[in-house]
GROMACS .gro file of C-alpha atoms in nm:
model
  429
    1MET     CA    1  -2.333   0.234  -1.994
    2VAL     CA    2  -2.212   0.518  -2.217
    3GLY     CA    3  -2.307   0.772  -1.950
    4TRP     CA    4  -2.119   0.565  -1.688
    5LEU     CA    5  -1.801   0.564  -1.900
    6ASP     CA    6  -1.834   0.934  -1.980
    7ASN     CA    7  -1.866   1.018  -1.610
    8LYS     CA    8  -1.564   0.803  -1.521
    9ASN     CA    9  -1.348   0.982  -1.778
   10ARG     CA   10  -1.476   1.325  -1.673
   11VAL     CA   11  -1.410   1.257  -1.303
   12LEU     CA   12  -1.057   1.131  -1.372
   13ASN     CA   13  -0.988   1.447  -1.573
   14GLU     CA   14  -1.120   1.665  -1.288
   15TRP     CA   15  -0.903   1.482  -1.036
   16TYR     CA   16  -0.600   1.528  -1.261
   17GLY     CA   17  -0.670   1.900  -1.262
   18LEU     CA   18  -0.676   1.896  -0.881
   19PHE     CA   19  -0.354   1.692  -0.882
   20LYS     CA   20  -0.181   1.965  -1.085
   21GLN     CA   21  -0.311   2.230  -0.842
   22LYS     CA   22  -0.121   2.054  -0.562
   23ASN     CA   23   0.209   2.153  -0.732
   24ASN     CA   24   0.307   1.788  -0.771
   25ILE     CA   25   0.360   1.843  -1.142
   26ASN     CA   26   0.741   1.822  -1.110
   27SER     CA   27   0.752   1.517  -0.884
   28ASN     CA   28   0.841   1.194  -1.064
   29LEU     CA   29   0.708   0.989  -0.776
   30ALA     CA   30   0.378   1.177  -0.767
   31HIS     CA   31   0.342   1.116  -1.138
   32LYS     CA   32   0.409   0.746  -1.082
   33TYR     CA   33   0.123   0.738  -0.834
   34TRP     CA   34  -0.105   0.924  -1.073
   35GLU     CA   35  -0.023   0.663  -1.338
   36ARG     CA   36  -0.135   0.400  -1.085
   37VAL     CA   37  -0.464   0.588  -1.047
   38LYS     CA   38  -0.514   0.579  -1.425
   39THR     CA   39  -0.405   0.216  -1.460
   40LEU     CA   40  -0.626   0.085  -1.180
   41GLY     CA   41  -0.910   0.315  -1.280
   42LEU     CA   42  -1.233   0.374  -1.095
   43PRO     CA   43  -1.388   0.065  -0.934
   44ASN     CA   44  -1.533  -0.205  -1.153
   45ILE     CA   45  -1.877  -0.274  -1.009
   46LYS     CA   46  -1.852  -0.633  -1.133
   47LYS     CA   47  -1.555  -0.712  -0.908
   48ASP     CA   48  -1.583  -0.865  -0.559
   49ASN     CA   49  -1.487  -0.561  -0.356
   50TRP     CA   50  -1.734  -0.331  -0.531
   51LYS     CA   51  -2.001  -0.539  -0.704
   52HIS     CA   52  -2.255  -0.488  -0.424
   53THR     CA   53  -2.173  -0.118  -0.386
   54ALA     CA   54  -2.370   0.127  -0.600
   55PHE     CA   55  -2.119   0.383  -0.719
   56GLU     CA   56  -2.292   0.566  -1.002
   57GLU     CA   57  -2.422   0.868  -0.808
   58PHE     CA   58  -2.074   0.956  -0.680
   59LEU     CA   59  -1.955   0.998  -1.038
   60THR     CA   60  -2.226   1.250  -1.125
   61TYR     CA   61  -2.062   1.518  -0.909
   62ASN     CA   62  -1.802   1.779  -0.992
   63PHE     CA   63  -1.504   1.792  -0.756
   64GLU     CA   64  -1.315   2.089  -0.617
   65PHE     CA   65  -1.078   2.174  -0.335
   66SER     CA   66  -1.221   2.371  -0.047
   67LYS     CA   67  -1.187   2.738   0.011
   68ASN     CA   68  -1.031   2.812   0.348
   69PHE     CA   69  -1.279   2.893   0.621
   70GLU     CA   70  -1.224   3.023   0.970
   71LEU     CA   71  -1.338   2.834   1.276
   72ASN     CA   72  -1.341   3.006   1.613
   73THR     CA   73  -1.288   2.842   1.950
   74PRO     CA   74  -1.658   2.823   2.051
   75GLN     CA   75  -1.740   2.655   1.718
   76TYR     CA   76  -1.454   2.412   1.768
   77GLU     CA   77  -1.561   2.325   2.120
   78LYS     CA   78  -1.915   2.257   1.999
   79LEU     CA   79  -1.789   2.016   1.732
   80SER     CA   80  -1.514   1.837   1.922
   81PHE     CA   81  -1.539   1.551   2.167
   82PRO     CA   82  -1.489   1.677   2.528
   83ILE     CA   83  -1.217   1.437   2.629
   84ASN     CA   84  -0.888   1.496   2.807
   85ALA     CA   85  -0.646   1.432   2.521
   86TYR     CA   86  -0.359   1.561   2.310
   87ARG     CA   87  -0.542   1.739   2.026
   88LEU     CA   88  -0.455   1.783   1.659
   89THR     CA   89  -0.712   1.943   1.428
   90PHE     CA   90  -0.745   1.933   1.050
   91ILE     CA   91  -0.988   2.142   0.846
   92ASN     CA   92  -1.073   2.034   0.491
   93GLY     CA   93  -0.746   1.846   0.454
   94ILE     CA   94  -0.519   2.111   0.611
   95PHE     CA   95  -0.355   2.099   0.954
   96SER     CA   96  -0.482   2.378   1.182
   97PRO     CA   97  -0.212   2.476   1.435
   98GLU     CA   98  -0.444   2.738   1.588
   99LEU     CA   99  -0.695   2.471   1.693
  100SER     CA  100  -0.432   2.215   1.795
  101ASP     CA  101  -0.238   2.174   2.117
  102LYS     CA  102   0.098   2.347   2.108
  103ASN     CA  103   0.251   2.088   2.340
  104ILE     CA  104   0.179   1.724   2.260
  105ASP     CA  105   0.484   1.580   2.436
  106PRO     CA  106   0.576   1.288   2.425
  107TRP     CA  107   0.437   1.281   2.071
  108ILE     CA  108   0.652   1.416   1.787
  109LEU     CA  109   0.474   1.575   1.489
  110LYS     CA  110   0.634   1.627   1.149
  111ILE     CA  111   0.451   1.773   0.849
  112ASN     CA  112   0.618   1.657   0.529
  113ARG     CA  113   0.533   1.846   0.210
  114ASP     CA  114   0.828   1.711   0.011
  115PRO     CA  115   0.707   1.633  -0.344
  116ASN     CA  116   0.863   1.286  -0.312
  117ARG     CA  117   0.723   1.220   0.036
  118HIS     CA  118   0.485   0.947  -0.082
  119ASP     CA  119   0.758   0.680  -0.096
  120MET     CA  120   0.798   0.667   0.283
  121THR     CA  121   0.519   0.423   0.373
  122ASN     CA  122   0.455   0.140   0.131
  123PRO     CA  123   0.094   0.022   0.110
  124ILE     CA  124   0.008  -0.341   0.191
  125GLN     CA  125  -0.285  -0.398  -0.046
  126PRO     CA  126  -0.330  -0.075  -0.241
  127ASP     CA  127  -0.631   0.029  -0.444
  128MET     CA  128  -0.702   0.322  -0.672
  129PHE     CA  129  -0.840   0.546  -0.397
  130LEU     CA  130  -0.529   0.499  -0.184
  131TYR     CA  131  -0.317   0.634  -0.468
  132LEU     CA  132  -0.567   0.915  -0.527
  133THR     CA  133  -0.530   1.020  -0.164
  134GLU     CA  134  -0.151   1.018  -0.203
  135CYS     CA  135  -0.184   1.243  -0.508
  136LEU     CA  136  -0.433   1.492  -0.361
  137SER     CA  137  -0.326   1.516   0.004
  138ASP     CA  138  -0.166   1.841   0.117
  139ALA     CA  139   0.109   1.664   0.314
  140THR     CA  140   0.206   1.345   0.488
  141ILE     CA  141   0.163   1.396   0.861
  142HIS     CA  142   0.413   1.186   1.057
  143ILE     CA  143   0.306   1.126   1.416
  144ASN     CA  144   0.569   0.948   1.621
  145LEU     CA  145   0.561   0.812   1.976
  146PRO     CA  146   0.920   0.736   2.082
  147THR     CA  147   1.042   0.421   2.250
  148LYS     CA  148   0.929   0.335   2.605
  149LYS     CA  149   0.652   0.594   2.630
  150ILE     CA  150   0.320   0.521   2.800
  151THR     CA  151   0.079   0.806   2.738
  152LYS     CA  152  -0.155   0.911   3.018
  153LYS     CA  153  -0.421   1.035   2.778
  154PRO     CA  154  -0.517   0.958   2.417
  155LEU     CA  155  -0.415   1.139   2.102
  156TYR     CA  156  -0.730   1.294   1.950
  157LEU     CA  157  -0.727   1.370   1.577
  158LEU     CA  158  -1.027   1.582   1.475
  159TYR     CA  159  -1.107   1.615   1.105
  160ILE     CA  160  -1.356   1.892   1.029
  161ASN     CA  161  -1.483   1.888   0.672
  162GLY     CA  162  -1.730   2.115   0.500
  163GLY     CA  163  -1.910   2.107   0.168
  164SER     CA  164  -2.017   2.354  -0.097
  165ASN     CA  165  -2.368   2.493  -0.128
  166VAL     CA  166  -2.330   2.482  -0.507
  167LYS     CA  167  -2.550   2.210  -0.651
  168ASN     CA  168  -2.368   1.902  -0.779
  169LYS     CA  169  -2.033   2.008  -0.627
  170LEU     CA  170  -1.833   1.793  -0.386
  171VAL     CA  171  -1.556   1.958  -0.190
  172THR     CA  172  -1.275   1.702  -0.167
  173SER     CA  173  -1.032   1.675   0.124
  174HIS     CA  174  -0.755   1.416   0.149
  175TYR     CA  175  -0.541   1.306   0.443
  176HIS     CA  176  -0.239   1.080   0.471
  177HIS     CA  177  -0.113   1.027   0.825
  178HIS     CA  178   0.161   0.790   0.928
  179LEU     CA  179   0.157   0.673   1.290
  180GLN     CA  180   0.479   0.525   1.430
  181ILE     CA  181   0.469   0.367   1.776
  182GLY     CA  182   0.810   0.297   1.930
  183HIS     CA  183   0.925  -0.020   2.102
  184ASP     CA  184   0.775  -0.085   2.448
  185SER     CA  185   0.525   0.202   2.415
  186ASN     CA  186   0.155   0.208   2.496
  187THR     CA  187  -0.106   0.452   2.367
  188CYS     CA  188  -0.456   0.521   2.236
  189VAL     CA  189  -0.534   0.717   1.917
  190ILE     CA  190  -0.883   0.848   1.833
  191GLU     CA  191  -0.979   0.969   1.485
  192HIS     CA  192  -1.300   1.171   1.467
  193PHE     CA  193  -1.447   1.277   1.131
  194ILE     CA  194  -1.727   1.534   1.140
  195SER     CA  195  -1.895   1.790   0.913
  196ILE     CA  196  -1.910   2.166   0.970
  197ASN     CA  197  -2.228   2.201   0.761
  198ASN     CA  198  -2.491   1.991   0.585
  199ASN     CA  199  -2.344   2.022   0.236
  200GLY     CA  200  -2.190   1.734   0.047
  201HIS     CA  201  -1.817   1.665   0.062
  202PHE     CA  202  -1.575   1.383  -0.017
  203SER     CA  203  -1.319   1.273   0.244
  204GLY     CA  204  -1.030   1.057   0.126
  205ALA     CA  205  -0.825   0.926   0.417
  206ARG     CA  206  -0.523   0.704   0.463
  207MET     CA  207  -0.379   0.613   0.803
  208SER     CA  208  -0.069   0.394   0.797
  209MET     CA  209   0.031   0.251   1.135
  210THR     CA  210   0.352   0.076   1.237
  211THR     CA  211   0.412  -0.053   1.588
  212GLY     CA  212   0.746  -0.138   1.739
  213ASN     CA  213   0.822  -0.452   1.936
  214ARG     CA  214   0.631  -0.515   2.261
  215SER     CA  215   0.410  -0.211   2.205
  216LYS     CA  216   0.035  -0.163   2.248
  217LEU     CA  217  -0.191   0.053   2.032
  218ASP     CA  218  -0.564   0.111   2.067
  219HIS     CA  219  -0.698   0.285   1.757
  220VAL     CA  220  -1.057   0.410   1.732
  221LYS     CA  221  -1.206   0.578   1.425
  222LEU     CA  222  -1.541   0.758   1.443
  223ILE     CA  223  -1.694   0.844   1.104
  224PHE     CA  224  -1.973   1.081   1.199
  225GLU     CA  225  -1.988   1.304   0.891
  226ASN     CA  226  -2.314   1.430   0.745
  227ASN     CA  227  -2.555   1.229   0.531
  228ALA     CA  228  -2.467   1.418   0.212
  229SER     CA  229  -2.100   1.319   0.232
  230TYR     CA  230  -1.877   1.045   0.093
  231HIS     CA  231  -1.598   0.882   0.294
  232ILE     CA  232  -1.345   0.652   0.125
  233ALA     CA  233  -1.056   0.541   0.343
  234HIS     CA  234  -0.772   0.292   0.365
  235ASN     CA  235  -0.584   0.200   0.682
  236ASP     CA  236  -0.256   0.006   0.677
  237ILE     CA  237  -0.137  -0.171   0.991
  238ASN     CA  238   0.204  -0.334   1.042
  239VAL     CA  239   0.222  -0.514   1.377
  240GLY     CA  240   0.557  -0.542   1.554
  241GLN     CA  241   0.691  -0.847   1.736
  242SER     CA  242   0.505  -0.934   2.059
  243SER     CA  243   0.286  -0.627   2.004
  244ASN     CA  244  -0.086  -0.583   2.052
  245VAL     CA  245  -0.299  -0.368   1.820
  246ASN     CA  246  -0.674  -0.305   1.846
  247SER     CA  247  -0.845  -0.107   1.571
  248SER     CA  248  -1.218  -0.022   1.583
  249ILE     CA  249  -1.424   0.159   1.318
  250PHE     CA  250  -1.765   0.315   1.389
  251VAL     CA  251  -2.000   0.455   1.124
  252ILE     CA  252  -2.321   0.577   1.291
  253LEU     CA  253  -2.546   0.853   1.149
  254GLY     CA  254  -2.264   0.889   0.901
  255PRO     CA  255  -2.208   0.955   0.532
  256LYS     CA  256  -2.446   0.849   0.257
  257PHE     CA  257  -2.154   0.644   0.117
  258THR     CA  258  -1.874   0.489   0.321
  259SER     CA  259  -1.606   0.255   0.192
  260HIS     CA  260  -1.345   0.162   0.449
  261ARG     CA  261  -1.059  -0.077   0.380
  262THR     CA  262  -0.812  -0.204   0.639
  263SER     CA  263  -0.501  -0.388   0.522
  264ALA     CA  264  -0.279  -0.547   0.785
  265GLN     CA  265   0.032  -0.762   0.813
  266ILE     CA  266   0.152  -0.972   1.102
  267ASN     CA  267   0.515  -1.048   1.023
  268HIS     CA  268   0.644  -1.144   1.368
  269SER     CA  269   0.582  -1.395   1.642
  270GLY     CA  270   0.391  -1.323   1.960
  271SER     CA  271   0.182  -1.052   1.793
  272SER     CA  272  -0.192  -1.004   1.824
  273LEU     CA  273  -0.430  -0.794   1.617
  274SER     CA  274  -0.797  -0.716   1.672
  275LEU     CA  275  -1.009  -0.553   1.399
  276GLN     CA  276  -1.364  -0.444   1.475
  277SER     CA  277  -1.629  -0.239   1.302
  278LEU     CA  278  -1.986  -0.130   1.368
  279LEU     CA  279  -2.200   0.026   1.095
  280PHE     CA  280  -2.548   0.165   1.156
  281LEU     CA  281  -2.701   0.245   0.817
  282SER     CA  282  -3.034   0.415   0.747
  283GLU     CA  283  -3.225   0.586   0.467
  284GLN     CA  284  -3.037   0.498   0.144
  285ASP     CA  285  -2.692   0.478   0.301
  286ILE     CA  286  -2.427   0.251   0.153
  287GLY     CA  287  -2.161   0.113   0.386
  288ASN     CA  288  -1.874  -0.111   0.275
  289ILE     CA  289  -1.619  -0.260   0.516
  290CYS     CA  290  -1.331  -0.448   0.356
  291THR     CA  291  -1.043  -0.614   0.544
  292TYR     CA  292  -0.728  -0.785   0.421
  293LEU     CA  293  -0.509  -0.955   0.682
  294GLU     CA  294  -0.186  -1.129   0.590
  295HIS     CA  295  -0.014  -1.365   0.834
  296ASN     CA  296   0.362  -1.400   0.775
  297ASN     CA  297   0.458  -1.492   1.132
  298ARG     CA  298   0.715  -1.773   1.168
  299GLU     CA  299   0.586  -1.866   1.515
  300TYR     CA  300   0.262  -1.818   1.709
  301ALA     CA  301   0.054  -1.506   1.642
  302SER     CA  302  -0.318  -1.438   1.664
  303SER     CA  303  -0.583  -1.223   1.500
  304ARG     CA  304  -0.945  -1.161   1.591
  305GLN     CA  305  -1.204  -0.983   1.379
  306LEU     CA  306  -1.561  -0.891   1.466
  307HIS     CA  307  -1.766  -0.682   1.225
  308LYS     CA  308  -2.132  -0.587   1.268
  309ILE     CA  309  -2.375  -0.407   1.039
  310ILE     CA  310  -2.720  -0.277   1.132
  311ALA     CA  311  -2.925  -0.180   0.826
  312CYS     CA  312  -3.269  -0.023   0.803
  313ASN     CA  313  -3.486   0.164   0.551
  314TYR     CA  314  -3.336   0.120   0.202
  315SER     CA  315  -2.972   0.102   0.307
  316THR     CA  316  -2.710  -0.144   0.182
  317GLY     CA  317  -2.430  -0.290   0.391
  318VAL     CA  318  -2.136  -0.493   0.262
  319PHE     CA  319  -1.866  -0.683   0.447
  320ASN     CA  320  -1.577  -0.830   0.249
  321GLY     CA  321  -1.294  -0.985   0.450
  322LEU     CA  322  -0.992  -1.203   0.373
  323ILE     CA  323  -0.744  -1.377   0.603
  324LYS     CA  324  -0.439  -1.496   0.409
  325VAL     CA  325  -0.189  -1.732   0.574
  326ASN     CA  326   0.130  -1.760   0.371
  327PRO     CA  327   0.331  -2.085   0.336
  328ASP     CA  328   0.602  -2.004   0.590
  329SER     CA  329   0.354  -1.887   0.853
  330ILE     CA  330   0.299  -2.143   1.128
  331LYS     CA  331   0.095  -2.161   1.448
  332THR     CA  332  -0.140  -1.891   1.326
  333ASP     CA  333  -0.465  -1.848   1.518
  334GLY     CA  334  -0.714  -1.635   1.325
  335ILE     CA  335  -1.089  -1.581   1.361
  336MET     CA  336  -1.315  -1.356   1.152
  337ILE     CA  337  -1.683  -1.309   1.241
  338ASN     CA  338  -1.943  -1.093   1.065
  339ASN     CA  339  -2.285  -1.053   1.232
  340ASN     CA  340  -2.556  -0.852   1.060
  341LEU     CA  341  -2.897  -0.721   1.162
  342LEU     CA  342  -3.172  -0.622   0.918
  343LEU     CA  343  -3.435  -0.394   1.073
  344ASN     CA  344  -3.678  -0.409   0.783
  345LYS     CA  345  -3.741  -0.595   0.457
  346ASP     CA  346  -3.607  -0.327   0.223
  347ALA     CA  347  -3.256  -0.316   0.371
  348ILE     CA  348  -2.983  -0.533   0.215
  349ILE     CA  349  -2.663  -0.679   0.360
  350HIS     CA  350  -2.399  -0.880   0.172
  351SER     CA  351  -2.135  -1.080   0.361
  352ILE     CA  352  -1.825  -1.221   0.190
  353PRO     CA  353  -1.574  -1.364   0.442
  354LYS     CA  354  -1.286  -1.561   0.290
  355LEU     CA  355  -0.981  -1.764   0.394
  356GLU     CA  356  -0.667  -1.836   0.192
  357ILE     CA  357  -0.448  -2.080   0.383
  358TYR     CA  358  -0.119  -2.204   0.240
  359SER     CA  359   0.021  -2.358   0.560
  360ASP     CA  360  -0.078  -2.669   0.756
  361ASP     CA  361   0.003  -2.576   1.115
  362VAL     CA  362  -0.272  -2.315   1.162
  363LYS     CA  363  -0.609  -2.266   1.330
  364CYS     CA  364  -0.829  -2.028   1.130
  365SER     CA  365  -1.204  -1.991   1.092
  366HIS     CA  366  -1.468  -1.749   0.970
  367GLY     CA  367  -1.841  -1.712   1.011
  368ALA     CA  368  -2.127  -1.486   0.911
  369THR     CA  369  -2.489  -1.437   1.015
  370ILE     CA  370  -2.767  -1.221   0.870
  371GLY     CA  371  -3.099  -1.199   1.049
  372HIS     CA  372  -3.384  -0.991   1.189
  373LEU     CA  373  -3.477  -0.905   1.546
  374ASP     CA  374  -3.610  -1.207   1.735
  375THR     CA  375  -3.990  -1.177   1.763
  376ASN     CA  376  -3.988  -1.416   2.059
  377GLN     CA  377  -3.756  -1.185   2.249
  378LEU     CA  378  -3.975  -0.887   2.163
  379PHE     CA  379  -4.280  -1.075   2.287
  380TYR     CA  380  -4.102  -1.175   2.608
  381LEU     CA  381  -4.007  -0.813   2.682
  382SER     CA  382  -4.363  -0.698   2.611
  383THR     CA  383  -4.496  -0.951   2.865
  384ARG     CA  384  -4.273  -0.778   3.121
  385GLY     CA  385  -4.449  -0.449   3.057
  386ILE     CA  386  -4.178  -0.298   2.838
  387PRO     CA  387  -4.320  -0.082   2.554
  388LYS     CA  388  -4.240  -0.204   2.203
  389LYS     CA  389  -4.030   0.103   2.123
  390ASP     CA  390  -3.809   0.046   2.428
  391ALA     CA  391  -3.791  -0.328   2.361
  392LEU     CA  392  -3.665  -0.263   2.008
  393LYS     CA  393  -3.397  -0.029   2.142
  394MET     CA  394  -3.289  -0.283   2.403
  395LEU     CA  395  -3.239  -0.557   2.144
  396ILE     CA  396  -3.046  -0.329   1.909
  397TYR     CA  397  -2.825  -0.211   2.196
  398ALA     CA  398  -2.765  -0.575   2.290
  399PHE     CA  399  -2.653  -0.648   1.934
  400ALA     CA  400  -2.408  -0.356   1.928
  401ILE     CA  401  -2.275  -0.362   2.284
  402GLU     CA  402  -2.017  -0.636   2.227
  403ILE     CA  403  -1.810  -0.402   2.013
  404ILE     CA  404  -1.886  -0.083   2.207
  405GLY     CA  405  -1.804  -0.252   2.537
  406SER     CA  406  -1.458  -0.346   2.413
  407LEU     CA  407  -1.354   0.020   2.410
  408GLU     CA  408  -1.134   0.087   2.710
  409ASN     CA  409  -1.229   0.455   2.736
  410ALA     CA  410  -1.566   0.496   2.911
  411MET     CA  411  -1.625   0.841   2.758
  412LEU     CA  412  -1.581   0.690   2.412
  413GLN     CA  413  -1.837   0.423   2.496
  414ASP     CA  414  -2.082   0.695   2.602
  415LEU     CA  415  -2.019   0.893   2.283
  416VAL     CA  416  -2.095   0.593   2.061
  417LEU     CA  417  -2.402   0.496   2.263
  418THR     CA  418  -2.534   0.853   2.242
  419ARG     CA  419  -2.487   0.844   1.867
  420ILE     CA  420  -2.677   0.513   1.843
  421ASN     CA  421  -2.956   0.659   2.055
  422LYS     CA  422  -2.989   0.949   1.809
  423ALA     CA  423  -3.004   0.703   1.521
  424LEU     CA  424  -3.273   0.498   1.694
  425ALA     CA  425  -3.478   0.810   1.764
  426ARG     CA  426  -3.493   0.869   1.389
  427ILE     CA  427  -3.604   0.521   1.286
  428ILE     CA  428  -3.821   0.406   1.578
  429ILE     CA  429  -4.141   0.607   1.608
   0.00000   0.00000   0.00000
C-alpha cells in the first residue's frame, strides 16, 4: 500500500511538471482545473467505476511529452484509413496542418490556445482524467458544422501517437476537441487512434459534442493503438431537440489498458440517442466502458444502448452504465443492454448496469448476459463439415455483427471486420 501511495504522489508531481510546461502557469482557470485534479485524485480502486480495473502498473511509469517527429506522406498513407473524407491529422497531441486537408468546407476549424479556453464546454459528469486532459492538452480544437449543412462525406480525425524507447517511460498526448453540429445538419465523424511504433504511450482524449435542433450525427471512434499503450478518454454528448445521435466505440487489437467514459444529456423532446461499444480483449488487456446518460426531456425522448465485450486469455473487461431519469422528465424510453462473451476460463468480465428513475411516466430497462460459446452450435457446424477453427470464427462474428452492421459506412464495416479477423488469427490456432 505504501508503494501505491508513493507512486500516486510521484505521478501527480510529474503531471504537475508537465502542466507547467504547457505555459498555463498564469491562467487562473487552468489552475482551478489542476486543483480539481488534486482534489479528485487518482482513481480509488475500491469505488464502483474502478474497483474491477487494475491500475497499479500504469502508476509505475514516468511520464513525458513527446519530441516532435516528422511523418512523410507515404508513412501517413500507410497508417490512415483509405476513405473519401475530410481529413484532419494530429500527431502526439498536436494538429498537423501538413497532413490535413486545406479545404474542409463546409466545416469550420478553430484552434484555441487561449489560457482560459477550458471554460467553453462544461463537462456533464467529470472525472479526474477529464480535468487532466484539460490541463495537458495543447489546445481546444473547435470543429463546427454550420446550420443546414448535409455533408457528402465523413470528417476523418486521425490521431497518430508514438512512444519512447526508453524503458519505463510513457509519452503522454492529450486532446480536447469540441464538435458543434448546427440546426438541421447531417454528418458523420470518424475518430481513428493509431500508433506509429510499438513503444508505450498514454493518450488522454476528450470529445465534447453538441448537436443543434433537428440534426443528425453519426460518431464512430476506433481505438486501434498498440498493445503497450494506455487510452483514457471521456466523451460528452448534448443532444438537441428532435435530433438523432449515434455514437459507436470500437476497441479491437487495442491498448493494454482502455478506459472510455461517455456522459450524455437529453434535455429536449423528440430526441434520440444510441450508444454502442465493442471491445475485443486478449492477452492481459484491461478494457473499461462506462456510460452515464441523463434524461431531462419534458416530453418523449428515447435512448438505446448496446455494449459488447469479447474477452480471451487473461484479459479483463468491465461495463459500468447508468441511466438517470430526473423528476421532471416524462415519457422517457430508455434501454441499456450489455452482452459479454468469454472465450476461455481465465478471462474475466464484470457487468454493472444501473437505473436511477425519479419519474413515473417512463419506460426504462436494462439487461446483461455473460456466457461462453455454445457447444451445441459448434457441434452443429462441425456436423456440416465446417472445421472447428472456422466454426469458432463464425460464432464470434455472429456475436459482434449486430454492432458492426449498424455502421452506415460499408468501408467502416470492412475495416472493423478486418481488425477482428486479425485478432482471431492470433487467438485461434
